[in-house]
XYZ file of C-alpha atoms in Angstrom:
251
model
C -82.663 120.491 105.022
C -80.429 119.139 102.052
C -81.813 122.391 100.280
C -80.641 124.876 103.081
C -77.258 122.674 103.286
C -76.696 123.364 99.502
C -77.507 127.181 99.833
C -75.297 127.658 102.565
C -72.208 125.633 101.003
C -72.705 127.480 97.685
C -72.939 130.948 99.224
C -69.890 130.360 101.385
C -67.848 129.154 98.434
C -69.003 132.364 96.678
C -67.924 134.591 99.550
C -64.707 132.683 99.697
C -64.112 133.380 95.851
C -64.778 137.132 96.343
C -62.195 137.130 98.863
C -59.811 135.390 96.706
C -60.470 137.854 93.819
C -59.885 141.077 96.019
C -56.959 139.500 97.539
C -55.181 139.363 94.262
C -56.501 143.239 93.716
C -59.276 142.471 91.170
C -61.076 145.617 91.202
C -64.637 145.667 91.924
C -67.223 148.557 92.261
C -68.347 149.436 95.840
C -72.067 148.922 94.643
C -71.386 145.384 93.118
C -69.614 144.325 96.196
C -72.408 145.684 98.359
C -75.116 143.718 96.495
C -72.845 140.577 96.448
C -72.751 140.826 100.248
C -76.574 141.422 100.632
C -77.485 138.560 98.438
C -75.102 136.111 100.077
C -76.082 137.305 103.611
C -79.814 136.754 102.824
C -79.197 133.466 101.434
C -76.736 132.358 104.206
C -79.111 133.784 106.859
C -82.220 131.898 105.480
C -80.376 128.712 105.073
C -78.838 128.753 108.737
C -82.221 129.707 110.179
C -83.999 127.148 108.076
C -81.330 124.445 109.207
C -81.795 124.947 112.746
C -85.463 125.293 112.734
C -85.499 121.949 110.826
C -83.491 120.234 113.473
C -86.041 121.290 115.906
C -88.818 119.862 113.608
C -86.926 116.659 113.130
C -86.511 116.181 116.827
C -90.195 116.894 117.090
C -91.253 114.535 114.429
C -89.375 111.649 116.388
C -91.872 112.225 119.279
C -94.998 113.337 117.342
C -96.244 113.437 113.872
C -95.434 116.883 112.007
C -97.566 118.490 109.500
C -96.044 119.719 106.104
C -97.429 123.137 106.904
C -94.679 123.461 109.946
C -91.869 123.028 107.334
C -93.508 125.621 105.217
C -94.050 128.111 107.862
C -90.213 127.390 108.857
C -89.053 128.538 105.423
C -91.560 131.504 105.473
C -89.978 132.789 109.083
C -86.504 132.385 108.048
C -87.002 134.138 104.397
C -88.658 136.874 106.519
C -85.893 137.439 109.141
C -83.189 137.209 106.528
C -84.755 139.842 104.284
C -84.235 142.331 107.181
C -80.592 140.971 107.295
C -80.191 141.751 103.727
C -80.912 145.413 104.654
C -78.261 145.445 107.338
C -75.389 144.331 105.278
C -72.932 146.655 103.445
C -69.377 146.809 102.213
C -66.698 148.644 104.162
C -64.198 151.046 102.549
C -61.577 150.074 104.815
C -62.283 146.738 104.606
C -63.430 145.970 101.010
C -63.231 142.172 101.104
C -65.365 141.939 104.306
C -69.356 141.886 104.159
C -70.076 144.201 107.091
C -73.200 143.873 109.243
C -74.464 147.114 110.764
C -76.218 146.840 114.134
C -77.928 150.166 113.823
C -79.721 151.918 110.875
C -79.248 155.450 109.537
C -81.215 156.961 112.377
C -79.015 155.379 114.882
C -82.001 153.813 116.817
C -82.279 150.440 118.475
C -84.700 148.652 116.056
C -81.722 147.001 114.167
C -80.120 145.854 117.481
C -83.368 144.462 118.639
C -83.788 142.578 115.164
C -80.411 140.996 115.400
C -81.035 139.827 119.074
C -84.419 138.252 118.111
C -82.854 136.633 115.005
C -80.094 135.330 116.872
C -82.374 133.823 119.679
C -84.845 132.367 116.963
C -81.939 130.701 115.067
C -79.703 129.441 117.933
C -80.821 128.786 121.402
C -84.677 128.091 121.113
C -84.466 125.374 118.221
C -81.652 123.772 120.015
C -83.119 123.934 123.546
C -85.844 122.057 121.811
C -83.786 119.652 120.211
C -81.772 118.812 123.361
C -85.025 118.279 125.393
C -86.841 116.057 122.838
C -83.615 113.921 121.996
C -83.106 113.070 125.728
C -86.572 112.295 125.923
C -86.275 109.957 122.822
C -83.236 108.409 124.368
C -85.127 107.793 127.704
C -87.864 106.222 126.004
C -85.844 103.867 123.793
C -83.806 102.797 127.126
C -87.208 101.970 128.725
C -88.501 100.200 125.826
C -85.461 98.148 125.581
C -85.518 97.257 129.376
C -89.159 96.061 129.184
C -88.854 94.314 125.866
C -85.314 93.866 124.406
C -86.530 91.075 121.765
C -88.153 94.069 119.980
C -84.931 95.933 119.237
C -83.932 92.896 117.099
C -86.474 93.781 114.605
C -85.072 95.339 111.432
C -87.515 98.376 111.504
C -86.403 99.322 114.949
C -82.952 98.792 114.253
C -83.183 101.137 111.240
C -85.013 103.801 113.669
C -82.224 103.650 116.018
C -79.669 104.364 113.257
C -81.825 107.032 111.876
C -82.121 108.682 115.494
C -78.190 108.338 115.970
C -77.701 110.011 112.618
C -79.788 112.879 113.484
C -78.362 113.390 116.907
C -74.680 113.313 115.309
C -75.888 115.893 112.564
C -77.608 118.026 115.094
C -74.490 118.104 117.523
C -72.134 119.050 114.765
C -74.641 121.808 113.640
C -74.809 123.071 117.101
C -70.984 123.216 117.709
C -70.562 124.920 114.337
C -73.152 127.419 114.640
C -71.839 128.488 118.089
C -69.166 130.981 117.091
C -71.220 132.545 114.467
C -74.091 133.020 117.074
C -71.819 134.531 119.551
C -70.370 137.120 117.016
C -73.839 137.913 115.761
C -74.949 138.666 119.523
C -71.694 140.795 120.077
C -72.653 142.850 117.077
C -76.167 143.362 118.521
C -74.914 143.972 122.240
C -72.303 146.598 121.395
C -74.034 148.219 118.563
C -70.974 148.061 116.330
C -70.341 146.809 112.912
C -68.006 143.926 112.309
C -65.476 146.389 110.562
C -65.740 148.619 113.828
C -65.086 145.604 116.073
C -61.967 144.740 113.835
C -60.721 148.482 114.190
C -61.267 148.156 117.909
C -59.984 144.730 118.822
C -57.644 144.206 115.805
C -56.173 140.781 114.764
C -57.771 138.878 117.550
C -61.309 139.546 116.395
C -60.417 138.757 112.850
C -59.748 134.886 113.667
C -63.166 134.129 115.101
C -64.757 135.746 112.060
C -62.624 133.608 109.651
C -63.168 130.399 111.776
C -66.978 130.886 111.590
C -66.994 131.195 107.790
C -64.963 128.150 107.505
C -67.510 126.428 109.955
C -70.331 127.509 107.756
C -68.649 126.050 104.879
C -68.053 122.846 106.855
C -71.741 122.825 107.863
C -72.965 122.361 104.397
C -70.799 119.250 104.093
C -70.979 117.639 107.210
C -74.799 116.545 106.974
C -74.032 114.797 103.805
C -71.131 112.802 105.126
C -73.185 112.103 108.285
C -76.030 110.880 106.094
C -73.636 108.738 103.985
C -72.109 107.184 107.111
C -75.445 105.927 108.530
C -77.609 105.172 105.291
C -76.360 101.901 103.999
C -79.182 102.257 101.252
C -77.913 105.593 99.897
C -74.300 104.288 99.849
C -75.336 101.233 97.781
C -77.071 103.389 95.255
C -74.186 105.845 95.146
C -71.751 102.864 94.348
C -74.343 101.430 91.709
C -74.451 104.745 90.139
C -70.895 105.175 90.021
C -70.511 101.718 88.623
C -72.994 102.334 85.913
C -71.343 105.712 84.988
C -67.946 104.019 84.656
C -69.404 101.234 82.240
C -70.996 103.939 80.137
C -67.547 105.474 79.205
């Protein structure tokens, strides 16, 4: 999951940098902008899909043992779905700063719309429904265990497990909240069969704000998991502190 977070953060920064360059009227050929949009869309799409599926796997792992093969399968599914997303992204002549998502192909059939709906469902409601159900099950099991044998929870190992579970619930909840707006925009594109640029033309400024906020939340998603992990993991904080002390001593 850390890999997908870094990918998401890096590509969000690249996209924001492209916007900044275009805002000061730095010229960029249409083909270069299209290529930049496609590469960013592929990596952002695969990282978002991987993150959402990984949260589901972690919640399953809290209940049952998960094989590494499942994690490899998640990356494979995410890359395949994102490869299709790569083909649907283009730049728009009226909005050259916007990576446009096309809901239909050149033949104007429904295959692209079906793809967007399937990818959106696979990336958001399905894994997060699994997460909610399994974490509720885990919380119920922990409460039952505490009621029958509270002395067990004074054990250091169980205390670490509780903190780890709290950390993952927090990280998952933040990801679900952050990804909701992006999911709704994705579904809107698929259902209306209009590209982002066409929706902006149709709805004007009110539709620009959700897009900007979703990009900000995408960037925030790449940071929040590291902050959450740092807050809950005492060993990680201690290691980072020692590293900073050693680095300062070497100067």
